[in-house]
Each structure stands twice: as C-alpha cells, then as structure tokens.
Short mmCIF file of C-alpha atoms in Angstrom, two decimals:
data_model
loop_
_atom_site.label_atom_id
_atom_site.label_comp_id
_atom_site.label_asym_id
_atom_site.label_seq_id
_atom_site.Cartn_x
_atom_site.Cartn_y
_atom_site.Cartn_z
CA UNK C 22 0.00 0.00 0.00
CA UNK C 23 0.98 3.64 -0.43
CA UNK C 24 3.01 5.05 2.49
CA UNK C 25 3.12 9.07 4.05
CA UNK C 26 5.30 9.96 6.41
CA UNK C 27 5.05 12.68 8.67
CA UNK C 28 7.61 14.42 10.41
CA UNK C 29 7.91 15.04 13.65
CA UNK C 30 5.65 13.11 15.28
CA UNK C 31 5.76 15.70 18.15
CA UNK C 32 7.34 18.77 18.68
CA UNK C 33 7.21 21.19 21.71
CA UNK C 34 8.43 25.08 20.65
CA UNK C 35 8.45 28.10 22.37
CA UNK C 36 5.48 30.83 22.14
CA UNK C 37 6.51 33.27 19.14
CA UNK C 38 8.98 30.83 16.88
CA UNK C 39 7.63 29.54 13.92
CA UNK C 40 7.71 25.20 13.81
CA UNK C 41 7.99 23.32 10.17
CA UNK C 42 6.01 19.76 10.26
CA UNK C 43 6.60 17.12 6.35
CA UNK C 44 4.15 15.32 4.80
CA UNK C 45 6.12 13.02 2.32
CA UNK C 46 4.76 9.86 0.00
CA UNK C 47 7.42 7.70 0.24
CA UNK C 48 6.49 5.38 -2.42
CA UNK C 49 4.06 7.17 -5.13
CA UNK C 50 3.67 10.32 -6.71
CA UNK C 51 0.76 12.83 -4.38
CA UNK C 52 -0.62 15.41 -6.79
CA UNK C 53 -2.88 16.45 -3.85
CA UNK C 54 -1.88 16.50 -0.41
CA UNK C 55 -4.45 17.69 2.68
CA UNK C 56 -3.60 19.22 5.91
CA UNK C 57 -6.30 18.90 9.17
CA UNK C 58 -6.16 19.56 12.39
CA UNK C 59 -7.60 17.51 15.48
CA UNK C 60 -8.72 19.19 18.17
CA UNK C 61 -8.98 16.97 21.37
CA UNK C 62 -12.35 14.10 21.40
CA UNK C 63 -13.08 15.97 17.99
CA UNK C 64 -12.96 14.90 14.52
CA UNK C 65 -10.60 15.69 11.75
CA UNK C 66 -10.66 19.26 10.65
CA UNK C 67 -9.52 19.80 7.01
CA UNK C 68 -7.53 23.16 6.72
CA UNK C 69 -6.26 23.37 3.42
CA UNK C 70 -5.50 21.49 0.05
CA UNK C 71 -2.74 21.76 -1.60
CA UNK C 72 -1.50 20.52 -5.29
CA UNK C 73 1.94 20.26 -6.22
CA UNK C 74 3.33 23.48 -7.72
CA UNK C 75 0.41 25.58 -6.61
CA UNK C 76 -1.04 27.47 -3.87
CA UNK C 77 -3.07 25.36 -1.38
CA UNK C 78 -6.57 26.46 -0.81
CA UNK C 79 -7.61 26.90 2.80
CA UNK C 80 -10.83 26.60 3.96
CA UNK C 81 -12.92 28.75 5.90
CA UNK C 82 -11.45 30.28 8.96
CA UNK C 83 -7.65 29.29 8.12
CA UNK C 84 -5.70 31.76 8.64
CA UNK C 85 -3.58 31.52 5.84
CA UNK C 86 -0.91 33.53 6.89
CA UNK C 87 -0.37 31.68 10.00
CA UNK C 88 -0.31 28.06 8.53
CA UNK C 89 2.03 28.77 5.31
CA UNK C 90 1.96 25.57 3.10
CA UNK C 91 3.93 24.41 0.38
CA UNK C 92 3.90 21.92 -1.83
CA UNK C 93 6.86 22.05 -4.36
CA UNK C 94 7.23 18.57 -5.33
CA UNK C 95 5.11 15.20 -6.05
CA UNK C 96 6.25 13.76 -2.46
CA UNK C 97 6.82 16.45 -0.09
CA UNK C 98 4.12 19.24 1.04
CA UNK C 99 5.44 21.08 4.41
CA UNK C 100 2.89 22.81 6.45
CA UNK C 101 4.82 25.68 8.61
CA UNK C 102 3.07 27.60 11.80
CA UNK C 103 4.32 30.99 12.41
CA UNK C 104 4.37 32.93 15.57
CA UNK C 105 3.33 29.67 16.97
CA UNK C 106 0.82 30.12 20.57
CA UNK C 107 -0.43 28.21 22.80
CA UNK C 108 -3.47 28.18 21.27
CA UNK C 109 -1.86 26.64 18.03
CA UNK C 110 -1.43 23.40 20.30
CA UNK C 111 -3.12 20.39 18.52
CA UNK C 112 -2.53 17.35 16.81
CA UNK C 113 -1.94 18.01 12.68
CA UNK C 114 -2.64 15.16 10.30
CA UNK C 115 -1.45 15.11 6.78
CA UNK C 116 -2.65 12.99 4.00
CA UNK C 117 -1.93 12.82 0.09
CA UNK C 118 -3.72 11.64 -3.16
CA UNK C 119 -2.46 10.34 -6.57
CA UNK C 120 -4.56 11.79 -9.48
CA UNK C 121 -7.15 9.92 -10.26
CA UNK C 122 -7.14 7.93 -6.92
CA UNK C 123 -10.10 6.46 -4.96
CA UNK C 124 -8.39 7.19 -1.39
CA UNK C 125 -6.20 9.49 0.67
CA UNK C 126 -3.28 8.05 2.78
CA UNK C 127 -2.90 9.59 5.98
CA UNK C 128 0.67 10.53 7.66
CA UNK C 129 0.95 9.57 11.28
CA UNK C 130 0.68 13.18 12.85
CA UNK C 131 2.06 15.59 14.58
CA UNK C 132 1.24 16.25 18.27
CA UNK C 133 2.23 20.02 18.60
CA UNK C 134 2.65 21.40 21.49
CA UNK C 135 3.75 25.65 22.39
CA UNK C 136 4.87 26.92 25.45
CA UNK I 17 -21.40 18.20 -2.36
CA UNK I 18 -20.89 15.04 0.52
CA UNK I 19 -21.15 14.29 4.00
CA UNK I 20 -21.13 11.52 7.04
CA UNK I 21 -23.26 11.21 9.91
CA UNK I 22 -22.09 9.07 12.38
CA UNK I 23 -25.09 7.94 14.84
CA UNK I 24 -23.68 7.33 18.66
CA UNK I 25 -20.66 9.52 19.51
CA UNK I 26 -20.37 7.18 21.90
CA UNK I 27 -20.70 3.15 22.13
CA UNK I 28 -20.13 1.12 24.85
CA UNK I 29 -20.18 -2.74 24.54
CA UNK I 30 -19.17 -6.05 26.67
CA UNK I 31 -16.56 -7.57 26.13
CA UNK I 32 -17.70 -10.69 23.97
CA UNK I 33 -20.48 -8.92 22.71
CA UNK I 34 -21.55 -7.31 19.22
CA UNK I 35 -19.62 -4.16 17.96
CA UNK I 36 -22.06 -1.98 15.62
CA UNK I 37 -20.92 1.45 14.53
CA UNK I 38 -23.06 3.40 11.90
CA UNK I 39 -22.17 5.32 9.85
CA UNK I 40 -24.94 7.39 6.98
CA UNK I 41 -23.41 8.60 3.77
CA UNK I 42 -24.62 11.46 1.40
CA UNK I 43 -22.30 11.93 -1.96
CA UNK I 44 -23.48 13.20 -5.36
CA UNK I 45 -20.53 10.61 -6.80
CA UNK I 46 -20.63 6.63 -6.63
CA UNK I 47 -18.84 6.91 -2.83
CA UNK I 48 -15.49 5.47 -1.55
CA UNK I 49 -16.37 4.83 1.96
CA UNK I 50 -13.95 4.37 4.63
CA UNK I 51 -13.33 3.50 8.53
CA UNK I 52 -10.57 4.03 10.43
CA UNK I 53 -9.37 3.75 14.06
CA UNK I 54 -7.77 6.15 16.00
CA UNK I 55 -5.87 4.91 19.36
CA UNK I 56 -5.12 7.76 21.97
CA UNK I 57 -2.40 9.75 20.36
CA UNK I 58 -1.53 8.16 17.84
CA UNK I 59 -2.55 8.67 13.97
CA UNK I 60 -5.17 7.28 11.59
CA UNK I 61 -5.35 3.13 10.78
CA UNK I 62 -7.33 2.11 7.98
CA UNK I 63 -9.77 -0.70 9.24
CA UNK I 64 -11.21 -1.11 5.53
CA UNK I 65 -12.66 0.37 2.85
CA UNK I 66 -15.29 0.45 0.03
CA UNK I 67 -14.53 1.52 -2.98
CA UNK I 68 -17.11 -0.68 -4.96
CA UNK I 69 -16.19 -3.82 -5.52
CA UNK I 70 -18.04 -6.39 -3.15
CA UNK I 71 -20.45 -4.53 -0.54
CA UNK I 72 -19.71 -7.01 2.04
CA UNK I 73 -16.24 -5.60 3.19
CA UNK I 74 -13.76 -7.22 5.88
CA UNK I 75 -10.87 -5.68 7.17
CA UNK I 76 -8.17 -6.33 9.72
CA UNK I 77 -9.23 -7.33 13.65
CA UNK I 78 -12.23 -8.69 12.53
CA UNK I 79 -13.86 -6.37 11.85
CA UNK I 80 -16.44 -6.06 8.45
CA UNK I 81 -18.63 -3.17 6.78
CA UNK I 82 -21.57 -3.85 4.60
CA UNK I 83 -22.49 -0.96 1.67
CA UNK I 84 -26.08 -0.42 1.17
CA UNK I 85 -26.84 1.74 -1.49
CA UNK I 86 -30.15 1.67 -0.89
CA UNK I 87 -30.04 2.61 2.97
CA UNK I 88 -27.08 5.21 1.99
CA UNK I 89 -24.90 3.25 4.73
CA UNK I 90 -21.75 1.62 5.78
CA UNK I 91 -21.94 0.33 9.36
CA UNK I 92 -19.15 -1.36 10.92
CA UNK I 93 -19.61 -5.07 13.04
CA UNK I 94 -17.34 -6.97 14.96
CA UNK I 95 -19.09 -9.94 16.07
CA UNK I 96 -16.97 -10.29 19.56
CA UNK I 97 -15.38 -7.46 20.98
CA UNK I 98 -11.99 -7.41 22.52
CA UNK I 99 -10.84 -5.05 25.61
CA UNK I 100 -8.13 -3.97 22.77
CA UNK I 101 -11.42 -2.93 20.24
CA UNK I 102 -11.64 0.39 22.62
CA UNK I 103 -10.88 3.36 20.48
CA UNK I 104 -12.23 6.35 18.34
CA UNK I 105 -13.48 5.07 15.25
CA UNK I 106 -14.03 7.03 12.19
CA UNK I 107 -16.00 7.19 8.95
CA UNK I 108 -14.92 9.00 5.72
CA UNK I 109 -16.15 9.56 2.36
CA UNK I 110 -13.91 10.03 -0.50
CA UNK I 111 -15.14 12.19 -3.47
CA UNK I 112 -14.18 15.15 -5.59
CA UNK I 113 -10.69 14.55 -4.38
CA UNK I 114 -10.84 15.10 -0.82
CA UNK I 115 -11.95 12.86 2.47
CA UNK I 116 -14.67 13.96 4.46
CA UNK I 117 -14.89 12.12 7.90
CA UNK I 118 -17.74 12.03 10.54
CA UNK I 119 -17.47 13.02 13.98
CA UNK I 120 -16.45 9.57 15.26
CA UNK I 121 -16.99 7.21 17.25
CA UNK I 122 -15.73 6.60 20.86
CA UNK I 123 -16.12 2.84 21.76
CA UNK I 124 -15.66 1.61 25.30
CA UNK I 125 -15.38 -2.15 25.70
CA UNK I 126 -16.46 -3.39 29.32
CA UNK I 127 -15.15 -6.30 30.65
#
C-alpha cells in the first residue's frame, strides 16, 4: 500500500517561533496532499489542500498567513506555523492523493505542542 | 457536495459482545467509503474500505462493513469485541478529491 510519512511526530516550541512539520509519500507520486487539524475528542478538521506546484486552498477560517503551506514537489508538502501560541497546540494530520485515486493516505501526525 | 453522519458519539459494549458502529453517507458521486481507528495519540489506521467492488467488506481485527446503497450506509460489526477494540473510530467519504470524515466514534469495551 501507499506510504506518508510525517515528520515530527511531536514537537514542543516556544510561544513566538515559527515550527515546520513534512508530509512526504514515500512510495508514489501525491498530486494532492491535505492538511487537518484535530482538536482533542473531535474529529478531523480539514484546513487546506494543496497541489503540487500551486497554492493550497484553505478553507474557511484558516488563517492563511499563519499556517504557510507548500507543496513544491510530487512527495513532499510542508505545512509551517508561524508565531506559533499556545493556542496553536493540537494534533496536525497530513494525507496525500495520486490523481485519479479512490483514497487518501494519511501521515501519522504531529502532536504540537507551544509553550 | 458530501457528507457523514455518524449515529452514537459514543458506544459502549461487553466484552464478547456485538460491535455496531453506523455510519450514513450522502455523496453526489458513486462513494469510496472508509473507517478508520484512532488509538489515543496516535494517527489514523485504515480498518477497511469500500470503494465498490463487493459490498460485504472485511478488514483487519475482525472487523467487516456492509455498503447499502439503498439505505445510503456503511456500518461497521465486529461480532466479539476485545478489551483492545476500545478506540475512536471514524467514517470517511472520498469524493471530488478530498476525504470527508464524521465526527467519530468513541467505543468503550467493558469487561
């Protein structure tokens, strides 16, 4: 089956500093890749879409300025969170898509956590 | 446009006893339908998935999902649960190139 790694699976950074989190298909080509967020007993919570060599498309209520993605190749999208607060503290799930495809493969997250 | 209803945010069973999790569909496209299980902390496992070959589908633990078009469902059975079966479980639709999930599941398994 198709593999996505995410890295790290948990990172703890200071209030103000900006933390980088990869979403990489290790063994196909993701024209689409998905970033969510998962708050605590919720659900997923899809934030933005990205395809390779564009600009992602957030959904409502993303702040796009504070959750910077890019996608610049087929198996690597990066999802960065700027001035990083306590508030930004959550669990971040990535996933990517081939063209065409009937699923999305999910990363294994990325427990955030700012001080 | 699509969604998933998941009926029962939470389920609490016997250990032994029947596992049913429903989950309700709505998709404009012929639907990929998914469930997956979430232990604390950890990311997303794929239990199984329909994406429409036989309806009857079995995945891994035991566990099996049954698409009916007709009913617009996918509900999840385990015939015995195990202590180890306690977990978030959830739904997802995939159409027009993106997942949509439910609110999940939370199963508690008594002993």
């Amino acid at each position: 089956g198709a593999v996505v790694s995410q890295h790290p699976s948990r990172v703890i950074c200071k209030s103000g500093t900006s933390v980088k989190i990869e979403c990489r298909s290790l063994d196909f080509q993701a024209t689409t890749m998905f970033w969510y967020r998962q708050f605590p007993k919720k659900s997923l919570m899809l934030m933005a879409t990205s395809n390779e060599g564009s600009k992602a498309t957030y959904e409502q209520g993303v702040e796009k300025d504070k959750f910077l993605i890019n996608h610049a190749s087929l198996t690597l999208s990066t999802l960065t969170v700027t001035s990083a607060h306590p508030e930004d503290s959550s669990f971040y799930i990535c996933s990517a898509a081939r063209q065409g495809g009937t699923e999305a493969f999910f990363g294994q997250g990325t427990r955030l956590t700012v001080v | 446009a699509q969604s998933v209803t998941q009926l029962g945010s939470h389920v609490s069973v016997s250990e032994g006893a029947l596992v049913l999790l429903r989950c309700n569909y709505s998709s404009s496209v012929p639907p990929y339908l998914f469930w997956y299980v979430q232990y604390p902390n950890q990311g997303l496992q794929l239990l199984l998935k329909y994406t429409s070959a036989a309806t009857l589908v079995k995945g891994i633990n035991g566990f099996e999902a049954e698409f009916k078009k007709s009913e617009t469902s996918f509900h999840l059975t385990k015939p015995s649960a195990h202590m180890s079966d306690a977990a978030e479980y959830f739904c997802a639709v995939y159409g027009a190139g993106k997942s949509t999930f439910g609110d999940g599941t939370t199963l508690t398994v008594k002993p």
